[in-house]
PDB file of C-alpha atoms in Angstrom:
ATOM      1  CA  MET A   7      -0.151   0.233   0.135  1.00 56.00           C
ATOM      2  CA  TRP A   8       0.816   3.387  -1.208  1.00 67.00           C
ATOM      3  CA  GLY A   9      -0.003   6.725  -1.105  1.00 88.00           C
ATOM      4  CA  ARG A  10      -3.260   7.864   0.989  1.00 91.00           C
ATOM      5  CA  PHE A  11      -6.756   9.646  -0.698  1.00 94.00           C
ATOM      6  CA  ASP A  12      -8.700  12.292   1.569  1.00 93.00           C
ATOM      7  CA  LEU A  13     -11.818  12.358   1.217  1.00 94.00           C
ATOM      8  CA  ASP A  14     -14.258  14.276   3.742  1.00 94.00           C
ATOM      9  CA  GLY A  15     -17.310  11.921   5.727  1.00 94.00           C
ATOM     10  CA  ALA A  16     -19.989  14.310   3.264  1.00 95.00           C
ATOM     11  CA  THR A  17     -18.360  13.039   0.130  1.00 96.00           C
ATOM     12  CA  VAL A  18     -18.718   9.601   1.047  1.00 96.00           C
ATOM     13  CA  GLU A  19     -22.068  10.208   2.190  1.00 96.00           C
ATOM     14  CA  GLN A  20     -23.652  11.231  -0.885  1.00 97.00           C
ATOM     15  CA  ILE A  21     -21.512   8.060  -2.518  1.00 98.00           C
ATOM     16  CA  VAL A  22     -22.862   5.770  -0.053  1.00 97.00           C
ATOM     17  CA  GLU A  23     -26.743   7.012  -0.553  1.00 98.00           C
ATOM     18  CA  HIS A  24     -25.958   7.579  -4.625  1.00 98.00           C
ATOM     19  CA  GLY A  25     -25.585   3.565  -4.123  1.00 98.00           C
ATOM     20  CA  HIS A  26     -28.448   3.116  -2.100  1.00 97.00           C
ATOM     21  CA  SER A  27     -30.461   4.768  -3.848  1.00 97.00           C
ATOM     22  CA  ASP A  28     -30.541   2.393  -6.893  1.00 97.00           C
ATOM     23  CA  PHE A  29     -29.489  -0.722  -5.179  1.00 97.00           C
ATOM     24  CA  PRO A  30     -29.384  -4.216  -5.937  1.00 96.00           C
ATOM     25  CA  TYR A  31     -27.682  -1.802  -8.632  1.00 97.00           C
ATOM     26  CA  GLU A  32     -24.266  -0.631  -9.591  1.00 97.00           C
ATOM     27  CA  VAL A  33     -23.667   3.045  -9.497  1.00 97.00           C
ATOM     28  CA  CYS A  34     -21.405   5.171 -10.756  1.00 98.00           C
ATOM     29  CA  GLY A  35     -20.079   8.342 -10.217  1.00 98.00           C
ATOM     30  CA  LEU A  36     -17.110  11.164 -10.697  1.00 98.00           C
ATOM     31  CA  LEU A  37     -15.128  13.866  -7.609  1.00 98.00           C
ATOM     32  CA  ALA A  38     -13.856  16.515  -9.315  1.00 97.00           C
ATOM     33  CA  GLY A  39     -11.796  19.146  -7.267  1.00 95.00           C
ATOM     34  CA  GLN A  40      -8.300  20.913  -7.868  1.00 88.00           C
ATOM     35  CA  ARG A  41      -5.437  18.352  -8.097  1.00 80.00           C
ATOM     36  CA  ALA A  42      -2.261  19.201  -5.562  1.00 68.00           C
ATOM     37  CA  ARG A  43       0.575  20.792  -8.183  1.00 61.00           C
ATOM     38  CA  PRO A  44       3.847  19.269  -7.930  1.00 56.00           C
ATOM     39  CA  GLU A  45       5.115  22.911  -8.935  1.00 53.00           C
ATOM     40  CA  SER A  46       3.604  24.010  -5.539  1.00 49.00           C
ATOM     41  CA  GLY A  47       6.673  22.575  -4.275  1.00 48.00           C
ATOM     42  CA  GLN A  48       4.362  19.743  -1.454  1.00 48.00           C
ATOM     43  CA  GLY A  49       4.447  16.235  -3.087  1.00 49.00           C
ATOM     44  CA  ALA A  50       0.597  15.068  -3.771  1.00 48.00           C
ATOM     45  CA  ASP A  51       0.106  13.851  -0.249  1.00 48.00           C
ATOM     46  CA  ALA A  52       1.002  17.244   2.039  1.00 50.00           C
ATOM     47  CA  GLN A  53      -1.963  18.775   0.579  1.00 60.00           C
ATOM     48  CA  PRO A  54      -5.137  16.456   0.115  1.00 68.00           C
ATOM     49  CA  ALA A  55      -6.986  17.341  -3.113  1.00 77.00           C
ATOM     50  CA  ARG A  56     -10.632  18.748  -2.271  1.00 89.00           C
ATOM     51  CA  VAL A  57     -13.531  17.689  -3.794  1.00 95.00           C
ATOM     52  CA  GLN A  58     -15.409  20.131  -5.351  1.00 96.00           C
ATOM     53  CA  ALA A  59     -17.894  18.584  -7.121  1.00 97.00           C
ATOM     54  CA  ILE A  60     -19.766  14.993  -7.531  1.00 98.00           C
ATOM     55  CA  TYR A  61     -21.314  14.235 -11.167  1.00 98.00           C
ATOM     56  CA  ARG A  62     -23.319  11.145  -9.967  1.00 98.00           C
ATOM     57  CA  VAL A  63     -23.761   9.501 -13.497  1.00 98.00           C
ATOM     58  CA  PRO A  64     -25.874   7.021 -14.700  1.00 98.00           C
ATOM     59  CA  ASN A  65     -25.264   3.273 -15.281  1.00 97.00           C
ATOM     60  CA  ALA A  66     -26.009   2.722 -18.770  1.00 96.00           C
ATOM     61  CA  SER A  67     -25.907  -1.082 -17.817  1.00 95.00           C
ATOM     62  CA  ARG A  68     -28.073  -0.499 -14.801  1.00 95.00           C
ATOM     63  CA  SER A  69     -26.677  -3.709 -13.500  1.00 96.00           C
ATOM     64  CA  MET A  70     -25.794  -5.492 -10.433  1.00 95.00           C
ATOM     65  CA  THR A  71     -22.523  -7.106 -11.480  1.00 94.00           C
ATOM     66  CA  SER A  72     -20.834  -4.254 -14.281  1.00 95.00           C
ATOM     67  CA  TYR A  73     -21.451  -0.409 -14.993  1.00 96.00           C
ATOM     68  CA  SER A  74     -20.957   1.796 -17.948  1.00 96.00           C
ATOM     69  CA  MET A  75     -20.905   5.582 -17.351  1.00 97.00           C
ATOM     70  CA  GLU A  76     -23.799   7.032 -19.444  1.00 97.00           C
ATOM     71  CA  PRO A  77     -21.745   8.545 -22.581  1.00 95.00           C
ATOM     72  CA  LYS A  78     -23.877  11.728 -22.136  1.00 95.00           C
ATOM     73  CA  ALA A  79     -23.646  12.294 -18.809  1.00 97.00           C
ATOM     74  CA  MET A  80     -20.349  11.753 -18.632  1.00 97.00           C
ATOM     75  CA  LEU A  81     -19.758  13.987 -21.744  1.00 96.00           C
ATOM     76  CA  HIS A  82     -21.171  16.788 -19.916  1.00 96.00           C
ATOM     77  CA  ALA A  83     -20.065  15.975 -16.395  1.00 97.00           C
ATOM     78  CA  PHE A  84     -16.269  15.607 -18.248  1.00 95.00           C
ATOM     79  CA  ASN A  85     -17.467  19.471 -19.902  1.00 93.00           C
ATOM     80  CA  ASP A  86     -18.508  21.263 -16.563  1.00 94.00           C
ATOM     81  CA  MET A  87     -15.288  19.926 -14.614  1.00 94.00           C
ATOM     82  CA  ASP A  88     -12.885  21.937 -17.970  1.00 89.00           C
ATOM     83  CA  ASP A  89     -15.234  25.306 -17.745  1.00 90.00           C
ATOM     84  CA  ARG A  90     -15.097  25.382 -14.087  1.00 94.00           C
ATOM     85  CA  GLU A  91     -11.055  24.406 -13.984  1.00 91.00           C
ATOM     86  CA  LEU A  92     -11.333  21.450 -12.144  1.00 93.00           C
ATOM     87  CA  ASP A  93      -9.464  17.950 -12.112  1.00 92.00           C
ATOM     88  CA  LEU A  94     -10.793  14.605 -12.314  1.00 95.00           C
ATOM     89  CA  LEU A  95      -9.981  13.354  -8.976  1.00 96.00           C
ATOM     90  CA  ALA A  96     -11.489   9.912  -8.945  1.00 97.00           C
ATOM     91  CA  ILE A  97     -14.232   7.854 -10.292  1.00 98.00           C
ATOM     92  CA  TYR A  98     -16.643   5.742  -8.048  1.00 98.00           C
ATOM     93  CA  HIS A  99     -18.961   3.243  -8.129  1.00 97.00           C
ATOM     94  CA  THR A 100     -20.118   0.207  -5.984  1.00 97.00           C
ATOM     95  CA  HIS A 101     -20.226  -3.238  -6.038  1.00 96.00           C
ATOM     96  CA  THR A 102     -23.490  -4.403  -4.684  1.00 96.00           C
ATOM     97  CA  HIS A 103     -22.798  -8.507  -4.115  1.00 94.00           C
ATOM     98  CA  THR A 104     -19.158  -8.596  -4.444  1.00 95.00           C
ATOM     99  CA  GLU A 105     -16.301  -7.026  -2.195  1.00 95.00           C
ATOM    100  CA  ALA A 106     -14.729  -3.317  -2.091  1.00 96.00           C
ATOM    101  CA  PHE A 107     -11.416  -5.070  -4.467  1.00 96.00           C
ATOM    102  CA  PRO A 108     -11.231  -4.088  -8.638  1.00 97.00           C
ATOM    103  CA  SER A 109     -12.442  -7.304 -10.271  1.00 96.00           C
ATOM    104  CA  PRO A 110     -10.913  -8.113 -12.993  1.00 95.00           C
ATOM    105  CA  THR A 111     -13.949  -6.563 -15.390  1.00 94.00           C
ATOM    106  CA  ASP A 112     -12.404  -3.178 -13.519  1.00 96.00           C
ATOM    107  CA  VAL A 113      -8.938  -3.548 -14.123  1.00 96.00           C
ATOM    108  CA  GLU A 114      -9.277  -4.453 -17.720  1.00 93.00           C
ATOM    109  CA  LEU A 115     -11.162  -1.460 -17.998  1.00 93.00           C
ATOM    110  CA  ALA A 116      -9.734   0.668 -16.362  1.00 95.00           C
ATOM    111  CA  THR A 117      -8.816   3.732 -18.542  1.00 92.00           C
ATOM    112  CA  TYR A 118      -7.949   6.869 -16.304  1.00 94.00           C
ATOM    113  CA  PRO A 119      -4.669   6.643 -14.964  1.00 92.00           C
ATOM    114  CA  ASP A 120      -4.833   9.517 -13.268  1.00 91.00           C
ATOM    115  CA  ALA A 121      -7.854   8.868 -11.315  1.00 95.00           C
ATOM    116  CA  VAL A 122      -8.082   6.990  -7.670  1.00 96.00           C
ATOM    117  CA  TYR A 123     -11.008   4.190  -8.280  1.00 97.00           C
ATOM    118  CA  LEU A 124     -13.191   4.391  -5.117  1.00 97.00           C
ATOM    119  CA  ILE A 125     -14.772   0.978  -4.987  1.00 97.00           C
ATOM    120  CA  CYS A 126     -18.099   1.297  -2.734  1.00 97.00           C
ATOM    121  CA  SER A 127     -19.083  -2.607  -1.158  1.00 97.00           C
ATOM    122  CA  LEU A 128     -22.068  -2.446  -0.184  1.00 97.00           C
ATOM    123  CA  GLN A 129     -22.464  -6.365   0.510  1.00 95.00           C
ATOM    124  CA  ASP A 130     -23.090  -5.899   4.080  1.00 94.00           C
ATOM    125  CA  ASP A 131     -24.772  -3.789   6.204  1.00 92.00           C
ATOM    126  CA  GLU A 132     -21.481  -1.679   7.359  1.00 94.00           C
ATOM    127  CA  PRO A 133     -20.877  -0.143   3.413  1.00 96.00           C
ATOM    128  CA  VAL A 134     -17.104  -0.292   2.558  1.00 96.00           C
ATOM    129  CA  ILE A 135     -15.073   1.887   0.838  1.00 96.00           C
ATOM    130  CA  ARG A 136     -11.894   1.852  -0.273  1.00 96.00           C
ATOM    131  CA  ALA A 137      -9.301   3.541  -2.972  1.00 97.00           C
ATOM    132  CA  PHE A 138      -7.315   2.293  -5.501  1.00 97.00           C
ATOM    133  CA  ASP A 139      -5.041   2.837  -8.297  1.00 97.00           C
ATOM    134  CA  ILE A 140      -5.567   0.907 -11.198  1.00 97.00           C
ATOM    135  CA  VAL A 141      -2.500   1.476 -14.000  1.00 95.00           C
ATOM    136  CA  ARG A 142      -1.410  -0.878 -16.843  1.00 93.00           C
ATOM    137  CA  GLY A 143      -3.200  -3.686 -15.186  1.00 94.00           C
ATOM    138  CA  LYS A 144      -1.915  -2.735 -12.114  1.00 96.00           C
ATOM    139  CA  ILE A 145      -3.981  -2.711  -8.578  1.00 97.00           C
ATOM    140  CA  THR A 146      -1.963  -0.411  -5.932  1.00 97.00           C
ATOM    141  CA  GLU A 147      -4.298   0.480  -2.641  1.00 96.00           C
ATOM    142  CA  ARG A 148      -4.243   3.938  -1.271  1.00 95.00           C
ATOM    143  CA  THR A 149      -4.942   4.747   2.365  1.00 94.00           C
ATOM    144  CA  LEU A 150      -8.228   6.118   2.245  1.00 95.00           C
ATOM    145  CA  GLN A 151      -8.678   8.822   5.096  1.00 94.00           C
ATOM    146  CA  ILE A 152     -11.913   9.860   5.814  1.00 94.00           C
ATOM    147  CA  ASP A 153     -12.177  13.889   8.031  1.00 92.00           C
ATOM    148  CA  GLY A 154      -8.342  12.969   8.055  1.00 88.00           C
ATOM    149  CA  ARG A 155      -9.019   9.697  10.486  1.00 88.00           C
ATOM    150  CA  PRO A 156      -7.710   6.532   8.606  1.00 87.00           C
ATOM    151  CA  ALA A 157     -10.941   4.718   7.330  1.00 83.00           C
ATOM    152  CA  ALA A 158     -11.980   0.980   8.450  1.00 69.00           C
ATOM    153  CA  VAL A 159     -11.323  -1.012   5.777  1.00 61.00           C
ATOM    154  CA  GLY A 160     -13.348  -4.611   5.795  1.00 46.00           C
ATOM    155  CA  ALA A 161     -12.644  -7.977   4.905  1.00 40.00           C
ATOM    156  CA  ARG A 162     -11.483  -8.393   1.534  1.00 39.00           C
TER     157      ARG A 162
ATOM    158  CA  MET B  30     -13.186  22.910 -42.834  1.00 78.00           C
ATOM    159  CA  SER B  31     -12.562  23.548 -38.810  1.00 91.00           C
ATOM    160  CA  ILE B  32     -12.994  21.169 -35.927  1.00 96.00           C
ATOM    161  CA  GLU B  33     -12.553  21.549 -32.871  1.00 96.00           C
ATOM    162  CA  VAL B  34     -11.343  18.862 -30.850  1.00 97.00           C
ATOM    163  CA  ARG B  35     -11.781  18.583 -27.110  1.00 95.00           C
ATOM    164  CA  VAL B  36      -8.832  16.259 -25.770  1.00 93.00           C
ATOM    165  CA  PRO B  37      -9.459  14.773 -22.646  1.00 89.00           C
ATOM    166  CA  THR B  38      -6.504  14.696 -19.888  1.00 86.00           C
ATOM    167  CA  VAL B  39      -5.394  10.962 -21.240  1.00 86.00           C
ATOM    168  CA  LEU B  40      -4.911  11.377 -24.375  1.00 91.00           C
ATOM    169  CA  ARG B  41      -3.187  15.140 -23.992  1.00 92.00           C
ATOM    170  CA  THR B  42       0.108  13.513 -24.200  1.00 92.00           C
ATOM    171  CA  HIS B  43      -0.324  13.732 -27.257  1.00 93.00           C
ATOM    172  CA  THR B  44      -1.338  16.966 -28.225  1.00 94.00           C
ATOM    173  CA  ASP B  45       1.301  18.943 -26.256  1.00 94.00           C
ATOM    174  CA  GLY B  46      -1.018  19.035 -22.887  1.00 92.00           C
ATOM    175  CA  ALA B  47      -3.239  20.944 -25.240  1.00 93.00           C
ATOM    176  CA  ARG B  48      -6.870  20.414 -24.244  1.00 90.00           C
ATOM    177  CA  ALA B  49      -8.655  21.257 -27.463  1.00 93.00           C
ATOM    178  CA  VAL B  50      -7.216  21.473 -30.783  1.00 96.00           C
ATOM    179  CA  SER B  51      -8.181  22.285 -34.197  1.00 96.00           C
ATOM    180  CA  ALA B  52      -8.387  19.693 -37.194  1.00 96.00           C
ATOM    181  CA  GLU B  53     -10.121  19.308 -40.327  1.00 96.00           C
ATOM    182  CA  GLY B  54     -12.720  16.673 -42.475  1.00 96.00           C
ATOM    183  CA  GLU B  55     -15.881  16.144 -44.074  1.00 97.00           C
ATOM    184  CA  THR B  56     -16.305  13.155 -41.666  1.00 97.00           C
ATOM    185  CA  LEU B  57     -14.825  11.927 -38.563  1.00 97.00           C
ATOM    186  CA  GLN B  58     -12.892   9.545 -40.485  1.00 97.00           C
ATOM    187  CA  GLU B  59     -10.835  11.584 -42.489  1.00 97.00           C
ATOM    188  CA  LEU B  60     -10.786  14.288 -38.748  1.00 97.00           C
ATOM    189  CA  ILE B  61      -8.526  11.147 -37.561  1.00 97.00           C
ATOM    190  CA  GLU B  62      -6.805  11.278 -40.210  1.00 97.00           C
ATOM    191  CA  ASP B  63      -5.689  14.573 -39.859  1.00 97.00           C
ATOM    192  CA  LEU B  64      -5.933  14.699 -36.079  1.00 96.00           C
ATOM    193  CA  GLU B  65      -3.092  11.799 -36.061  1.00 96.00           C
ATOM    194  CA  SER B  66      -0.995  14.046 -39.200  1.00 96.00           C
ATOM    195  CA  ARG B  67      -1.057  16.627 -36.299  1.00 95.00           C
ATOM    196  CA  HIS B  68      -0.637  14.524 -33.702  1.00 95.00           C
ATOM    197  CA  GLU B  69       0.972  11.360 -33.876  1.00 93.00           C
ATOM    198  CA  GLY B  70       0.090   8.504 -31.716  1.00 92.00           C
ATOM    199  CA  LEU B  71      -4.203   8.935 -31.456  1.00 93.00           C
ATOM    200  CA  LYS B  72      -5.566   6.846 -33.755  1.00 95.00           C
ATOM    201  CA  THR B  73      -4.711   4.104 -31.927  1.00 93.00           C
ATOM    202  CA  ARG B  74      -6.303   5.669 -29.088  1.00 92.00           C
ATOM    203  CA  ILE B  75      -9.234   6.165 -31.007  1.00 95.00           C
ATOM    204  CA  VAL B  76      -9.783   3.945 -33.653  1.00 96.00           C
ATOM    205  CA  GLY B  77      -9.867  -0.342 -33.189  1.00 93.00           C
ATOM    206  CA  ASP B  78      -7.962  -2.897 -35.363  1.00 91.00           C
ATOM    207  CA  ASN B  79     -11.091  -3.542 -37.291  1.00 92.00           C
ATOM    208  CA  GLY B  80     -11.397   0.072 -38.675  1.00 93.00           C
ATOM    209  CA  ASP B  81     -14.195   1.719 -36.505  1.00 93.00           C
ATOM    210  CA  LEU B  82     -14.124   3.704 -33.448  1.00 95.00           C
ATOM    211  CA  ALA B  83     -12.756   2.135 -31.080  1.00 93.00           C
ATOM    212  CA  ARG B  84     -14.915  -0.335 -28.825  1.00 88.00           C
ATOM    213  CA  PHE B  85     -13.974   1.651 -25.030  1.00 90.00           C
ATOM    214  CA  VAL B  86     -13.859   5.493 -26.648  1.00 94.00           C
ATOM    215  CA  ASN B  87     -16.573   7.818 -26.843  1.00 96.00           C
ATOM    216  CA  VAL B  88     -16.284   9.879 -29.582  1.00 97.00           C
ATOM    217  CA  TYR B  89     -19.086  12.838 -29.773  1.00 98.00           C
ATOM    218  CA  VAL B  90     -20.481  14.777 -32.117  1.00 97.00           C
ATOM    219  CA  ASN B  91     -21.076  18.637 -30.907  1.00 96.00           C
ATOM    220  CA  ASP B  92     -23.589  16.537 -28.059  1.00 91.00           C
ATOM    221  CA  GLU B  93     -23.862  13.314 -29.491  1.00 95.00           C
ATOM    222  CA  ASP B  94     -22.629  10.413 -29.547  1.00 95.00           C
ATOM    223  CA  ALA B  95     -21.297   9.193 -32.986  1.00 96.00           C
ATOM    224  CA  ARG B  96     -22.087   5.553 -31.916  1.00 93.00           C
ATOM    225  CA  PHE B  97     -26.022   6.915 -32.650  1.00 93.00           C
ATOM    226  CA  LEU B  98     -25.066   8.722 -35.551  1.00 96.00           C
ATOM    227  CA  ASP B  99     -23.108   7.504 -38.538  1.00 96.00           C
ATOM    228  CA  GLY B 100     -20.055   5.382 -36.523  1.00 95.00           C
ATOM    229  CA  ILE B 101     -16.490   7.124 -37.934  1.00 96.00           C
ATOM    230  CA  ASN B 102     -18.597   7.672 -41.400  1.00 97.00           C
ATOM    231  CA  THR B 103     -20.380  10.524 -39.142  1.00 97.00           C
ATOM    232  CA  ALA B 104     -20.603  13.428 -41.120  1.00 97.00           C
ATOM    233  CA  LEU B 105     -19.090  17.326 -40.124  1.00 97.00           C
ATOM    234  CA  SER B 106     -20.138  20.566 -40.504  1.00 96.00           C
ATOM    235  CA  ASP B 107     -18.270  23.957 -39.761  1.00 95.00           C
ATOM    236  CA  GLY B 108     -17.590  25.145 -36.443  1.00 94.00           C
ATOM    237  CA  ASP B 109     -18.783  21.261 -34.927  1.00 96.00           C
ATOM    238  CA  THR B 110     -17.531  19.934 -31.801  1.00 96.00           C
ATOM    239  CA  VAL B 111     -15.546  17.195 -30.996  1.00 97.00           C
ATOM    240  CA  SER B 112     -15.156  15.804 -27.698  1.00 97.00           C
ATOM    241  CA  ILE B 113     -13.056  12.314 -26.785  1.00 96.00           C
ATOM    242  CA  LEU B 114     -13.565  10.382 -23.900  1.00 96.00           C
ATOM    243  CA  PRO B 115     -12.150   7.016 -23.239  1.00 94.00           C
ATOM    244  CA  ALA B 116     -15.313   5.312 -21.287  1.00 94.00           C
ATOM    245  CA  VAL B 117     -15.959   4.914 -17.969  1.00 96.00           C
ATOM    246  CA  ALA B 118     -16.839   0.666 -17.178  1.00 95.00           C
ATOM    247  CA  GLY B 119     -16.390  -1.701 -14.811  1.00 93.00           C
ATOM    248  CA  GLY B 120     -18.310  -4.000 -12.422  1.00 80.00           C
ATOM    249  CA  GLY B 121     -18.411  -6.789  -9.752  1.00 72.00           C
ATOM    250  CA  ARG B 122     -17.654  -9.349 -11.432  1.00 73.00           C
TER     251      ARG B 122
END
C-alpha cells in the first residue's frame, strides 16, 4: 500500500446514499476538484485535494454486476470540469454483492490512470469504501482517510 | 472547414498538453486522419483494429455519441465540436 487519498465525510455520505438509491444495481460517478500541483513545491500527499464537485452519472448497464457510464451524462460532467478548471480526482462505483476490491473487469477497463478508483461495497449492512490506483493492469491500494482519519477497512 | 476537438487529459500527451486542437475533415474518419497527421499516436487511441471507433472510447459530435449517428462515417460541418472520452466502465464481476 502506498499513497493516501483524502475524502471528506460529506462526500462519502453522498457516495453511499447514491449507492443505496439504486440498490441492488451498481451506481457510478465522478469526483472532481483541484489536484495538488507538483510545481507548488509540495508532494501530492502534503496538501490533499478537495472534492469540489460530485457527478452522479447514470449506469447505462443498470446491472447488479457491471457499470458503464451513460456517454452523454459523462460528457456533460467532463465539460463542466473543464469549464470550472477542475481535475478528475476519482471515479467511484458500487459493488452490491462483492467486496470493495477491483474485479478483473474493473482492471481491464480502467482507462484513467490519473484518477483514483473508489469502490464502495454495499454487500454488508455497513458500507466499505476503498481507494485504488489501477494503472496498466496493476492494482495499488491507497490509504483512504476520511476527515483526516484512516477509514475502517472491511474484510477483502 | 475547421473542427474543434476537445482532448481529454489522458490523451494530451499527444497534443503537447493542449486541451483542444483544431482539425479538418468532412467526416469523423477524415478528421481522425488529419488529427493523426498533426498529433501522431492519437488515431490508435480512437480507432480499433477493425477500422471503426474503438469499443471503449466515446467520440461525440457536439453533444451526440457518434455511435448513435453514423459512427466513424458521421458527417461533420464547419464549427462542429468533437469530443473524445475513454469510456468509464467496470463492475463487480
